[in-house]
Coordinates of C-alpha atoms in Angstrom, one line a residue:
X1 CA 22.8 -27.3 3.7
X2 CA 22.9 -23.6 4.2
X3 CA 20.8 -22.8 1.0
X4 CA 18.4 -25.6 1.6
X5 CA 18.6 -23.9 5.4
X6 CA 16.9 -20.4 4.4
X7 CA 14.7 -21.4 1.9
X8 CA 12.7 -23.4 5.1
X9 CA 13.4 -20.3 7.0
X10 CA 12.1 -18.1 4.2
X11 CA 8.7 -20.5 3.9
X12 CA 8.9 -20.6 7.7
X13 CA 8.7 -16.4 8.3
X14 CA 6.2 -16.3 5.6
X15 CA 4.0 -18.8 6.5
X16 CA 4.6 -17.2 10.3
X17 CA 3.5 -13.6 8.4
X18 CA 0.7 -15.2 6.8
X19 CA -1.1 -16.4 9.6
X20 CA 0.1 -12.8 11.9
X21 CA -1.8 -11.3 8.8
X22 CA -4.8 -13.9 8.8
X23 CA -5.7 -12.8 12.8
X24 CA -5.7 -9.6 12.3
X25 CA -7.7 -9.3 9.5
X26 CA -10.4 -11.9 11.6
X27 CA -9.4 -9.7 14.7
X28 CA -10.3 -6.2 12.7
X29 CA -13.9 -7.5 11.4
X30 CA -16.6 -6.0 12.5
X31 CA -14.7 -3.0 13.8
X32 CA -15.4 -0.6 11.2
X33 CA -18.9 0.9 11.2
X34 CA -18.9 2.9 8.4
X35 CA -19.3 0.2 6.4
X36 CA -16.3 1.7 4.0
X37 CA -12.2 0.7 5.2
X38 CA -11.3 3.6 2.6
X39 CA -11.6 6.2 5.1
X40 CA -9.3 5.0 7.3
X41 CA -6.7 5.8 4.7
X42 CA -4.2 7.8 5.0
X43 CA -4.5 11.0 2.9
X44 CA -2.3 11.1 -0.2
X45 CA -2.0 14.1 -2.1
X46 CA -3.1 14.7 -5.5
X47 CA 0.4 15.6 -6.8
X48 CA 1.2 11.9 -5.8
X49 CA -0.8 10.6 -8.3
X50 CA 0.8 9.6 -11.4
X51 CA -2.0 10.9 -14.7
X52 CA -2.2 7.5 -16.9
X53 CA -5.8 8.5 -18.2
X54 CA -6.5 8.0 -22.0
X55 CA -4.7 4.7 -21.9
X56 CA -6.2 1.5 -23.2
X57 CA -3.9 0.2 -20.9
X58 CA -1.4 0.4 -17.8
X59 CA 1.5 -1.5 -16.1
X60 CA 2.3 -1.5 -12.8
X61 CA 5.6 -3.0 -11.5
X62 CA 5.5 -4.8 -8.1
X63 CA 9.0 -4.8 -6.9
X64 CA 10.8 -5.8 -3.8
X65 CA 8.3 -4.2 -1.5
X66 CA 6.7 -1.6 -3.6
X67 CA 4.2 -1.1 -6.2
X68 CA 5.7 1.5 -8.9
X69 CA 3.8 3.4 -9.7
X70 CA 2.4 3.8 -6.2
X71 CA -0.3 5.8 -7.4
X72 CA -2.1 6.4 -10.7
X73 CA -5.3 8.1 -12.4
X74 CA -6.9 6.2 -14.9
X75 CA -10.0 6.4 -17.3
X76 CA -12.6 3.8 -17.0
X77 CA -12.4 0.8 -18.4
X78 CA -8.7 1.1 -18.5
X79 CA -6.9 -2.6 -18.3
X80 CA -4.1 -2.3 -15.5
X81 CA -1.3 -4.8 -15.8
X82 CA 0.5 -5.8 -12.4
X83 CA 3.9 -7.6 -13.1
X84 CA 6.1 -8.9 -10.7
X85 CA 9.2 -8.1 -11.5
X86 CA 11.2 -8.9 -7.8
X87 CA 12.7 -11.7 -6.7
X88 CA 9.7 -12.2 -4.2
X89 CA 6.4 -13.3 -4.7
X90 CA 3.4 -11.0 -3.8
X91 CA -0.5 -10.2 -4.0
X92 CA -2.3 -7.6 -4.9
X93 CA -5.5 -7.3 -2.5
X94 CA -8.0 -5.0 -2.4
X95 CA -8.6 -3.0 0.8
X96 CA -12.5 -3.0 0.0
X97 CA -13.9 -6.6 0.4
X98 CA -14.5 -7.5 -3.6
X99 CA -13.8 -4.3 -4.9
X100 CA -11.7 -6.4 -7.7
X101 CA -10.4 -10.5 -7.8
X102 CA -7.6 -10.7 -5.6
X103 CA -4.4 -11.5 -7.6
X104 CA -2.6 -14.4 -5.5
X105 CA 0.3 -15.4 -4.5
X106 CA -0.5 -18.3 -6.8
X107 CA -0.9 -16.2 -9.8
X108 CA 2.1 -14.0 -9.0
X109 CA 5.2 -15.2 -8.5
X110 CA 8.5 -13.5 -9.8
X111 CA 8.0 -13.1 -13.8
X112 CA 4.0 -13.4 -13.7
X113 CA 1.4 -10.8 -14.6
X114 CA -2.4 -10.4 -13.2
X115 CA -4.8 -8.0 -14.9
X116 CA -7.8 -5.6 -13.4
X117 CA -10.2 -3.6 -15.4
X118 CA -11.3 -1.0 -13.2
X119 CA -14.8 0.8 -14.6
X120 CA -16.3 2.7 -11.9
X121 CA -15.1 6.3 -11.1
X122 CA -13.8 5.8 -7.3
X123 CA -10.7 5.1 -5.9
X124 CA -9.2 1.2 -5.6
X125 CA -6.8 0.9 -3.0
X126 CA -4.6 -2.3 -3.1
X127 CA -1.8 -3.7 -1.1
X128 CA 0.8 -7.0 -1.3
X129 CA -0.7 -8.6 2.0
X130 CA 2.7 -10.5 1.7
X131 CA 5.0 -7.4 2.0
X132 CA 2.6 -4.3 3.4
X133 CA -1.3 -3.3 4.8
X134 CA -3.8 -1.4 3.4
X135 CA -2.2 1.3 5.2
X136 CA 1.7 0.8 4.9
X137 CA 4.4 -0.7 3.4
X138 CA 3.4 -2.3 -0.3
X139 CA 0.6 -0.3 -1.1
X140 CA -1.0 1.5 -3.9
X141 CA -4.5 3.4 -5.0
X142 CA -5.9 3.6 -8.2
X143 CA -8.2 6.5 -9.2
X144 CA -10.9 5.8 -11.6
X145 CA -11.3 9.7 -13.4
X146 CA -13.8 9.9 -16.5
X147 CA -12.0 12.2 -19.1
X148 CA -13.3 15.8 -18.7

């Protein structure tokens, strides 16, 4: 009864959050003329960054409504690991149209992984459009940093 109860609510509020998340992403298109949704970005400081370049490869935990770590510097060609390790499932989207393969909910419920390589020197922002925006709440950035 009760349990069965929530788990509809549960699939009710995220398929309600889903679909709030689908219309404003149709509703925002178009909107943003300099052809770039990176500069809309909050700033983050470079002390915020967490210096993983060097590595072959990376993980980073998606939680209960974070990404840890939130932000990290990598070398090119670095392989970043995203495992779920919450109770929740979650994505991992890119904030630039096919900057990377979206990592779906599919692919990433509680206990899975989903890889990335990221090459280019730039900056991949990256969100849980389950849990946050590309702005807020389960967020993250990677910054691509060739070794000096």
């Amino acid at each position: 009864g009760r349990v069965a109860g929530m788990r509809n609510l549960n699939r009710s509020v995220v398929a309600f959050v889903g679909i709030v998340v689908l219309v404003a992403a149709a509703s925002s298109c178009g909107d943003d003329s300099s052809g770039s949704g990176s500069t809309d970005l909050p700033e983050v400081p470079d002390s915020e960054f967490v210096d993983m370049t060097g590595r072959d490869e990376i993980v980073i935990d998606a939680k209960d409504n974070k990404f840890e770590a939130k932000f990290v510097t990598v070398s090119p060609g670095t392989k970043i690991v995203f495992e779920n390790r919450g109770r929740n499932p979650h994505t991992v989207v890119p904030v630039e149209k096919d900057q990377f393969e979206t990592i779906t909910v599919e692919d990433f419920q509680p206990g899975a992984t989903g890889t990335l390589v990221v090459e280019d020197d730039e900056l991949y922002p990256y969100y849980c459009s389950l849990h946050g925006t590309a702005t807020a709440g389960m967020d993250g950035r990677i910054r691509v940093e060739a070794d000096s």
